[in-house]
Amino acid sequence: MRAQPCTQCSLHKQSPYKKFPRRQPKQFLFFHFTPPSRNVALEFELTTRKRERLRNWGGTSPPQLESHFPAMASRILPSLRGLRNASQFFTPGKNATRPTASLYPMQNSRKLHTSQSVSNSTLPLCLNGNGRGLLMPLQKSVTWQAKRWMSAPAMTKKFIRQCVILNLQLFDKIDPEKLTLDSHFHNDLGLDSLDHVEIIMAIEDEFCFEIPDMDAQRLLTPRQIAQYVCDKQEIYDEDEDHHGHPAEHHEVEDPWQKEKQRGAFQPPAPAHH
Amino acid sequence: MSSLASASGLAPRVAGTMIRREVTPLLSSSKREVRLRVLNLYRSWYRQIPHILMDYDVPVDQDKCRAKLKEIFMANRDVKDIRAIDMLVAKGQMELRETIEVWKQKTHFMAFFRDSVQVKKTDFMSKFLDQ
């Protein structure tokens, strides 16, 4: 006899099955988090010139901020507490009309040199590109390479080639001295198709992925095998192109060329007040 | 079609022509396909050898098994008819299944290693005992 919901008891006003509602999937906070848009030019400027600018009051501001600077910074900076250090990143730009240096409550520039200490609390600040104009701390980029205990080792083309050669040398039917990267199985090493099948099986076991028959019949030298494994595992080598020939390194266009021509990334001039 | 006529035996045979018959395939319709079947059968047997040796208590090791496998495949290397190769592949698959499921016994598995040729005994005692 199924339990009927009690008409008087407030607990059972709802269905007994609804007492334990189905658990909702967790709402991950990340979906609602919009990171502040990054001002890459500013970041570059700040990270490379940070120490010099901290030492010398009055560094050069990045080109993009010159337009923002007079309107926003003058309104925002004095109102924010504990941001003495912020003002050093904003200096009179080329387009600034009024003497904005006077807006900053900096008593003595010399104090800045001696008492300045770079800590986590004095992270470089950037203007939030959302348009709200709030200063937000830049993420301190920490480049730690975590030790992975359960993953496969980092593969390189050289490593794969060594693996392939080693596996082939362990074969009874192959003479280790005669084996090179380009030795053909049928022509040079005198193996037949069943030996070839055994070789492909050994490669499959080594790298833990299946090689279909259509591809297997094309792989007739160790170099081709290594290249195939690299292609399947998506391992690229900068110094070699797809066919194993040394790659040409093309000159990369300098993305900061325009700014450099304008004289943006110069060492900061000593301050004058 | 000249091939049909020659199959029935009515057409006169001309020296140097190849006599072909059109027949329904067993499993494979081309040489490429039958080759893939053979290689896959070899692969399956090769991969199964360590497991077989764990199931059966037989006085052979892995290298001997692999050599024997190669030998049996090589013995049939001259077969050219696609349907005959298909039949051999099917028989090989049946043998493999029986071996995997342990429907065979030790002695059936060791039959692979038994020589089919009986060597004649030459010395007196062996001849006397074999009488």
Coordinates of C-alpha atoms in Angstrom, one line a residue:
Chain A
M1 CA 0.0 0.0 0.0
R2 CA 1.7 3.2 -1.2
A3 CA 2.1 5.9 1.4
Q4 CA -0.3 8.7 0.7
P5 CA 0.9 12.2 1.4
C6 CA -0.4 13.6 4.6
T7 CA -3.0 16.3 4.1
Q8 CA -2.4 18.0 7.4
C9 CA 1.3 17.6 7.9
S10 CA 3.2 20.5 6.3
L11 CA 6.1 18.3 5.5
H12 CA 4.2 16.2 3.1
K13 CA 2.3 18.9 1.4
Q14 CA 4.5 18.2 -1.6
S15 CA 4.9 14.8 -3.1
P16 CA 7.1 12.4 -1.0
Y17 CA 9.3 11.9 -4.0
K18 CA 10.0 15.6 -4.2
K19 CA 11.5 15.6 -0.7
F20 CA 14.7 14.5 -2.2
P21 CA 15.0 16.5 -5.4
R22 CA 17.1 15.3 -8.1
R23 CA 20.5 16.8 -7.7
Q24 CA 21.2 19.6 -10.1
P25 CA 24.5 19.7 -11.8
K26 CA 26.9 22.0 -10.1
Q27 CA 26.9 25.5 -11.5
F28 CA 30.4 26.1 -12.3
L29 CA 31.5 29.6 -11.5
F30 CA 33.8 29.7 -14.5
F31 CA 30.9 30.1 -16.9
H32 CA 30.0 33.4 -15.3
F33 CA 33.5 34.6 -15.0
T34 CA 34.6 37.0 -17.6
P35 CA 38.3 37.7 -17.2
P36 CA 39.3 41.3 -17.8
S37 CA 40.4 41.9 -21.3
R38 CA 44.1 42.1 -21.6
N39 CA 45.9 45.1 -22.8
V40 CA 48.8 43.3 -24.3
A41 CA 50.9 46.3 -25.1
L42 CA 50.6 47.5 -21.5
E43 CA 51.5 44.1 -20.2
F44 CA 54.6 44.0 -22.4
E45 CA 55.6 47.4 -21.3
L46 CA 55.1 46.8 -17.7
T47 CA 56.8 43.4 -17.5
T48 CA 59.9 44.5 -19.3
R49 CA 60.3 48.0 -17.8
K50 CA 58.8 47.4 -14.4
R51 CA 61.9 47.7 -12.3
E52 CA 63.2 50.8 -14.1
R53 CA 59.9 52.4 -13.9
L54 CA 59.6 51.7 -10.2
R55 CA 62.9 53.2 -9.7
N56 CA 62.3 56.3 -11.7
W57 CA 59.2 58.2 -11.2
G58 CA 57.8 59.0 -14.6
G59 CA 58.0 56.2 -17.0
T60 CA 56.5 56.3 -20.5
S61 CA 53.0 55.1 -20.8
P62 CA 52.1 52.6 -23.5
P63 CA 50.7 54.1 -26.7
Q64 CA 47.2 52.8 -26.1
L65 CA 46.8 54.6 -22.8
E66 CA 47.6 58.0 -24.2
S67 CA 44.1 58.4 -25.3
H68 CA 42.6 57.0 -22.2
F69 CA 44.8 58.8 -19.8
P70 CA 43.5 62.3 -19.4
A71 CA 39.9 61.4 -19.2
M72 CA 39.9 58.4 -16.9
A73 CA 43.0 58.2 -14.9
S74 CA 42.6 61.6 -13.4
R75 CA 39.2 60.8 -12.2
I76 CA 39.9 57.4 -10.9
L77 CA 43.4 57.4 -9.4
P78 CA 42.9 59.9 -6.6
S79 CA 39.9 58.1 -5.3
L80 CA 41.5 54.7 -5.0
R81 CA 43.1 54.0 -1.7
G82 CA 46.5 52.4 -1.3
L83 CA 47.4 52.9 -4.9
R84 CA 50.3 55.2 -4.6
N85 CA 52.2 52.9 -6.9
A86 CA 49.6 53.2 -9.6
S87 CA 50.3 56.7 -10.5
Q88 CA 53.8 55.9 -11.6
F89 CA 52.4 54.0 -14.6
F90 CA 50.5 57.0 -15.8
T91 CA 52.4 60.0 -16.8
P92 CA 51.5 63.0 -18.9
G93 CA 51.2 61.6 -22.4
K94 CA 51.8 63.5 -25.6
N95 CA 48.2 64.4 -25.9
A96 CA 47.6 65.5 -22.4
T97 CA 46.7 69.1 -22.1
R98 CA 46.7 69.8 -18.4
P99 CA 49.4 69.2 -15.9
T100 CA 48.1 65.9 -14.7
A101 CA 51.2 65.2 -12.5
S102 CA 49.8 67.6 -10.0
L103 CA 46.8 65.4 -9.5
Y104 CA 48.8 62.7 -7.9
P105 CA 49.4 62.9 -4.2
M106 CA 53.1 62.2 -4.5
Q107 CA 54.9 64.1 -1.9
N108 CA 58.5 63.2 -2.5
S109 CA 59.8 61.4 -5.5
R110 CA 62.8 60.3 -3.6
K111 CA 60.7 58.4 -1.2
L112 CA 59.6 56.2 -4.0
H113 CA 63.1 55.0 -4.8
T114 CA 64.1 53.9 -1.4
S115 CA 60.8 52.6 0.1
Q116 CA 59.7 50.9 -2.9
S117 CA 59.5 47.1 -2.7
V118 CA 58.0 44.9 -5.3
S119 CA 55.5 42.5 -3.7
N120 CA 52.4 40.8 -4.7
S121 CA 50.3 43.6 -3.4
T122 CA 51.9 46.0 -5.8
L123 CA 51.0 44.1 -8.9
P124 CA 51.0 46.1 -12.1
L125 CA 47.6 47.5 -12.9
C126 CA 45.8 47.8 -16.1
L127 CA 42.7 49.5 -17.3
N128 CA 39.8 47.2 -17.7
G129 CA 39.0 47.2 -21.4
N130 CA 35.3 46.6 -20.7
G131 CA 35.0 50.4 -20.7
R132 CA 34.2 50.7 -17.1
G133 CA 37.6 52.2 -16.5
L134 CA 38.3 50.4 -13.3
L135 CA 41.9 49.5 -12.6
M136 CA 42.3 45.8 -12.1
P137 CA 45.4 43.9 -11.2
L138 CA 47.1 42.1 -14.0
Q139 CA 47.4 38.4 -13.5
K140 CA 50.9 37.5 -12.5
S141 CA 51.9 35.0 -15.0
V142 CA 53.5 32.1 -13.3
T143 CA 55.1 29.6 -15.6
W144 CA 55.5 26.5 -13.6
Q145 CA 55.8 23.2 -15.4
A146 CA 54.0 20.7 -13.3
K147 CA 55.4 17.3 -12.9
R148 CA 53.0 14.8 -14.4
W149 CA 53.2 11.5 -12.7
M150 CA 50.6 9.6 -14.8
S151 CA 51.1 10.9 -18.3
A152 CA 53.4 9.7 -21.0
P153 CA 56.8 11.3 -21.4
A154 CA 57.1 14.4 -23.6
M155 CA 57.7 13.0 -27.1
T156 CA 60.0 14.6 -29.6
K157 CA 60.8 13.5 -33.1
K158 CA 64.3 12.4 -32.1
F159 CA 62.9 10.3 -29.2
I160 CA 60.5 8.6 -31.5
R161 CA 63.2 7.8 -34.0
Q162 CA 65.4 6.3 -31.3
C163 CA 62.4 4.2 -30.1
V164 CA 61.8 2.9 -33.5
I165 CA 65.4 2.1 -34.2
L166 CA 65.8 0.3 -30.8
N167 CA 62.7 -1.8 -31.4
L168 CA 63.9 -2.9 -34.8
Q169 CA 67.4 -3.7 -33.5
L170 CA 65.8 -6.0 -31.0
F171 CA 64.4 -8.1 -33.8
D172 CA 66.1 -11.4 -34.4
K173 CA 65.8 -11.2 -38.2
I174 CA 67.3 -7.8 -38.5
D175 CA 71.1 -7.2 -38.4
P176 CA 71.6 -4.3 -36.0
E177 CA 74.7 -3.0 -37.9
K178 CA 72.9 -2.9 -41.2
L179 CA 69.9 -1.0 -39.9
T180 CA 69.7 2.7 -40.7
L181 CA 66.8 5.1 -40.8
D182 CA 66.4 4.7 -44.6
S183 CA 66.9 0.9 -44.9
H184 CA 64.1 -0.6 -46.8
F185 CA 62.6 -3.8 -45.2
H186 CA 62.0 -5.7 -48.4
N187 CA 64.9 -4.5 -50.5
D188 CA 67.8 -3.9 -48.0
L189 CA 67.0 -6.0 -45.1
G190 CA 65.5 -9.0 -46.9
L191 CA 62.3 -9.3 -44.8
D192 CA 59.0 -10.6 -46.1
S193 CA 55.5 -9.4 -45.6
L194 CA 54.9 -11.5 -42.5
D195 CA 58.0 -10.0 -40.9
H196 CA 56.8 -6.6 -41.8
V197 CA 53.5 -7.4 -40.0
E198 CA 55.5 -8.3 -36.9
I199 CA 57.4 -5.1 -37.1
I200 CA 54.2 -3.0 -37.4
M201 CA 52.8 -4.9 -34.4
A202 CA 55.9 -4.1 -32.3
I203 CA 55.5 -0.4 -33.2
E204 CA 51.8 -0.5 -32.2
D205 CA 52.7 -2.1 -28.9
E206 CA 55.5 0.5 -28.3
F207 CA 53.4 3.6 -28.9
C208 CA 50.1 2.2 -27.8
F209 CA 47.9 3.1 -30.8
E210 CA 46.6 1.0 -33.6
I211 CA 47.9 1.3 -37.1
P212 CA 45.3 0.4 -39.8
D213 CA 46.3 -2.0 -42.6
M214 CA 46.1 0.6 -45.3
D215 CA 48.7 2.7 -43.6
A216 CA 50.7 -0.2 -42.5
Q217 CA 51.4 -1.4 -46.0
R218 CA 52.9 2.0 -46.9
L219 CA 55.4 2.0 -44.0
L220 CA 58.5 0.4 -45.5
T221 CA 61.4 2.2 -43.9
P222 CA 62.1 3.2 -40.3
R223 CA 62.0 6.8 -41.2
Q224 CA 58.5 6.5 -42.7
I225 CA 57.4 4.7 -39.5
A226 CA 58.8 7.5 -37.3
Q227 CA 57.2 10.1 -39.4
Y228 CA 53.9 8.3 -39.3
V229 CA 54.0 8.1 -35.5
C230 CA 54.9 11.8 -35.3
D231 CA 51.9 12.6 -37.6
K232 CA 49.5 10.5 -35.6
Q233 CA 50.7 11.8 -32.2
E234 CA 50.9 15.4 -33.6
I235 CA 54.5 16.0 -32.8
Y236 CA 56.2 18.7 -34.8
D237 CA 59.8 19.7 -34.9
E238 CA 60.8 23.2 -35.6
D239 CA 64.1 22.3 -37.2
E240 CA 62.7 19.7 -39.6
D241 CA 59.8 19.9 -42.0
H242 CA 57.4 17.1 -42.8
H243 CA 59.7 15.1 -45.0
G244 CA 62.6 15.2 -42.6
H245 CA 64.6 17.9 -44.4
P246 CA 66.0 20.7 -42.4
A247 CA 63.4 23.5 -42.3
E248 CA 64.0 27.0 -43.4
H249 CA 63.5 29.6 -40.7
H250 CA 61.7 32.6 -42.0
E251 CA 62.2 36.0 -40.5
V252 CA 59.3 36.8 -38.2
E253 CA 57.8 40.3 -38.6
D254 CA 58.3 42.3 -35.5
P255 CA 54.8 43.1 -34.1
W256 CA 56.1 46.1 -32.1
Q257 CA 57.7 47.7 -35.1
K258 CA 55.4 50.6 -35.4
E259 CA 55.6 51.4 -31.7
K260 CA 59.4 51.1 -31.8
Q261 CA 59.5 53.6 -34.7
R262 CA 57.4 56.0 -32.7
G263 CA 59.9 55.6 -29.9
A264 CA 57.6 53.9 -27.5
F265 CA 59.9 51.4 -25.7
Q266 CA 62.6 53.7 -24.7
P267 CA 64.3 53.6 -21.3
P268 CA 62.5 56.1 -19.1
A269 CA 64.0 59.5 -18.9
P270 CA 65.0 60.8 -15.4
A271 CA 62.1 62.6 -13.8
H272 CA 61.9 66.3 -13.6
H273 CA 59.4 68.2 -11.5
Chain B
M1 CA 32.0 -14.3 -73.8
S2 CA 34.9 -16.4 -74.8
S3 CA 35.6 -17.3 -71.2
L4 CA 32.2 -18.9 -70.8
A5 CA 32.6 -20.8 -74.1
S6 CA 35.9 -22.2 -73.1
A7 CA 34.6 -23.1 -69.7
S8 CA 32.0 -25.3 -71.2
G9 CA 34.7 -26.9 -73.2
L10 CA 33.0 -26.2 -76.6
A11 CA 35.3 -23.5 -77.9
P12 CA 38.6 -24.6 -79.5
R13 CA 41.6 -24.0 -77.3
V14 CA 44.2 -21.7 -78.8
A15 CA 47.8 -22.0 -77.7
G16 CA 48.9 -19.2 -75.5
T17 CA 45.5 -17.9 -74.3
M18 CA 44.7 -17.9 -70.6
I19 CA 41.7 -19.9 -69.7
R20 CA 39.7 -18.2 -67.0
R21 CA 36.5 -19.1 -65.2
E22 CA 34.1 -16.6 -63.7
V23 CA 33.0 -18.0 -60.3
T24 CA 31.3 -16.6 -57.3
P25 CA 33.7 -15.6 -54.5
L26 CA 33.8 -17.3 -51.2
L27 CA 34.7 -14.3 -49.0
S28 CA 37.1 -12.0 -50.9
S29 CA 36.5 -10.6 -54.3
S30 CA 40.1 -9.4 -55.0
K31 CA 43.7 -10.3 -54.3
R32 CA 44.1 -7.2 -52.1
E33 CA 41.2 -8.2 -49.9
V34 CA 42.4 -11.8 -49.5
R35 CA 45.9 -10.5 -48.6
L36 CA 44.4 -8.4 -45.9
R37 CA 42.6 -11.4 -44.5
V38 CA 45.7 -13.5 -44.4
L39 CA 47.7 -10.8 -42.7
N40 CA 45.0 -10.2 -40.1
L41 CA 44.8 -13.9 -39.4
Y42 CA 48.6 -13.9 -38.8
R43 CA 48.3 -10.9 -36.6
S44 CA 45.5 -12.5 -34.5
W45 CA 47.5 -15.7 -34.0
Y46 CA 50.7 -13.8 -33.2
R47 CA 48.9 -11.7 -30.5
Q48 CA 47.2 -14.8 -29.1
I49 CA 50.4 -16.9 -28.6
P50 CA 51.3 -15.6 -25.1
H51 CA 47.7 -16.3 -23.9
I52 CA 47.6 -19.7 -25.5
L53 CA 50.8 -20.7 -23.6
M54 CA 49.2 -19.6 -20.4
D55 CA 46.1 -21.7 -21.0
Y56 CA 47.8 -24.9 -22.1
D57 CA 50.6 -26.6 -20.3
V58 CA 52.7 -27.4 -23.3
P59 CA 56.5 -27.9 -23.6
V60 CA 57.0 -25.0 -26.1
D61 CA 58.0 -21.4 -25.6
Q62 CA 57.0 -18.3 -27.4
D63 CA 59.8 -18.3 -30.0
K64 CA 59.1 -21.9 -31.0
C65 CA 55.4 -21.0 -31.4
R66 CA 56.1 -18.0 -33.5
A67 CA 58.5 -20.0 -35.7
K68 CA 55.9 -22.7 -36.1
L69 CA 53.3 -20.1 -37.1
K70 CA 55.5 -18.7 -39.7
E71 CA 56.3 -22.1 -41.0
I72 CA 52.6 -23.1 -41.4
F73 CA 51.9 -19.8 -43.2
M74 CA 54.9 -20.2 -45.5
A75 CA 53.9 -23.7 -46.4
N76 CA 50.8 -22.3 -48.1
R77 CA 52.5 -19.4 -49.8
D78 CA 52.2 -20.8 -53.3
V79 CA 48.5 -21.0 -53.3
K80 CA 47.2 -18.6 -56.0
D81 CA 43.4 -19.3 -56.1
I82 CA 41.6 -16.6 -54.1
R83 CA 38.8 -19.0 -53.1
A84 CA 41.4 -21.6 -51.9
I85 CA 43.1 -18.9 -49.8
D86 CA 39.8 -17.9 -48.4
M87 CA 39.1 -21.5 -47.4
L88 CA 42.5 -21.8 -45.7
V89 CA 41.9 -18.5 -43.9
A90 CA 38.5 -19.7 -42.7
K91 CA 40.0 -22.9 -41.4
G92 CA 42.7 -20.9 -39.7
Q93 CA 40.1 -18.8 -38.0
M94 CA 38.3 -21.9 -36.8
E95 CA 41.5 -23.3 -35.4
L96 CA 42.1 -20.1 -33.6
R97 CA 38.7 -20.0 -32.0
E98 CA 39.0 -23.6 -30.8
T99 CA 42.4 -22.8 -29.3
I100 CA 41.3 -19.6 -27.6
E101 CA 38.1 -21.1 -26.1
V102 CA 40.1 -24.2 -24.9
W103 CA 37.9 -26.5 -26.8
K104 CA 41.1 -28.2 -27.8
Q105 CA 43.3 -30.2 -25.5
K106 CA 47.0 -30.2 -25.1
T107 CA 47.4 -33.0 -27.5
H108 CA 45.4 -31.2 -30.2
F109 CA 47.6 -28.1 -29.8
M110 CA 50.8 -30.2 -29.9
A111 CA 49.5 -31.6 -33.2
F112 CA 50.8 -28.4 -34.8
F113 CA 54.3 -29.4 -33.8
R114 CA 54.1 -33.0 -34.8
D115 CA 55.9 -33.9 -38.0
S116 CA 53.6 -35.3 -40.7
V117 CA 56.5 -37.1 -42.4
Q118 CA 57.3 -40.4 -40.7
V119 CA 61.0 -41.0 -40.9
K120 CA 61.9 -44.6 -41.6
K121 CA 63.9 -46.3 -38.9
T122 CA 67.3 -47.7 -40.0
D123 CA 68.8 -49.5 -37.0
F124 CA 67.7 -53.0 -36.0
M125 CA 66.2 -52.3 -32.6
S126 CA 63.8 -49.6 -33.8
K127 CA 62.8 -51.7 -36.7
F128 CA 62.2 -54.6 -34.4
L129 CA 60.1 -52.5 -32.0
D130 CA 58.0 -50.9 -34.7
Q131 CA 57.0 -54.3 -36.1

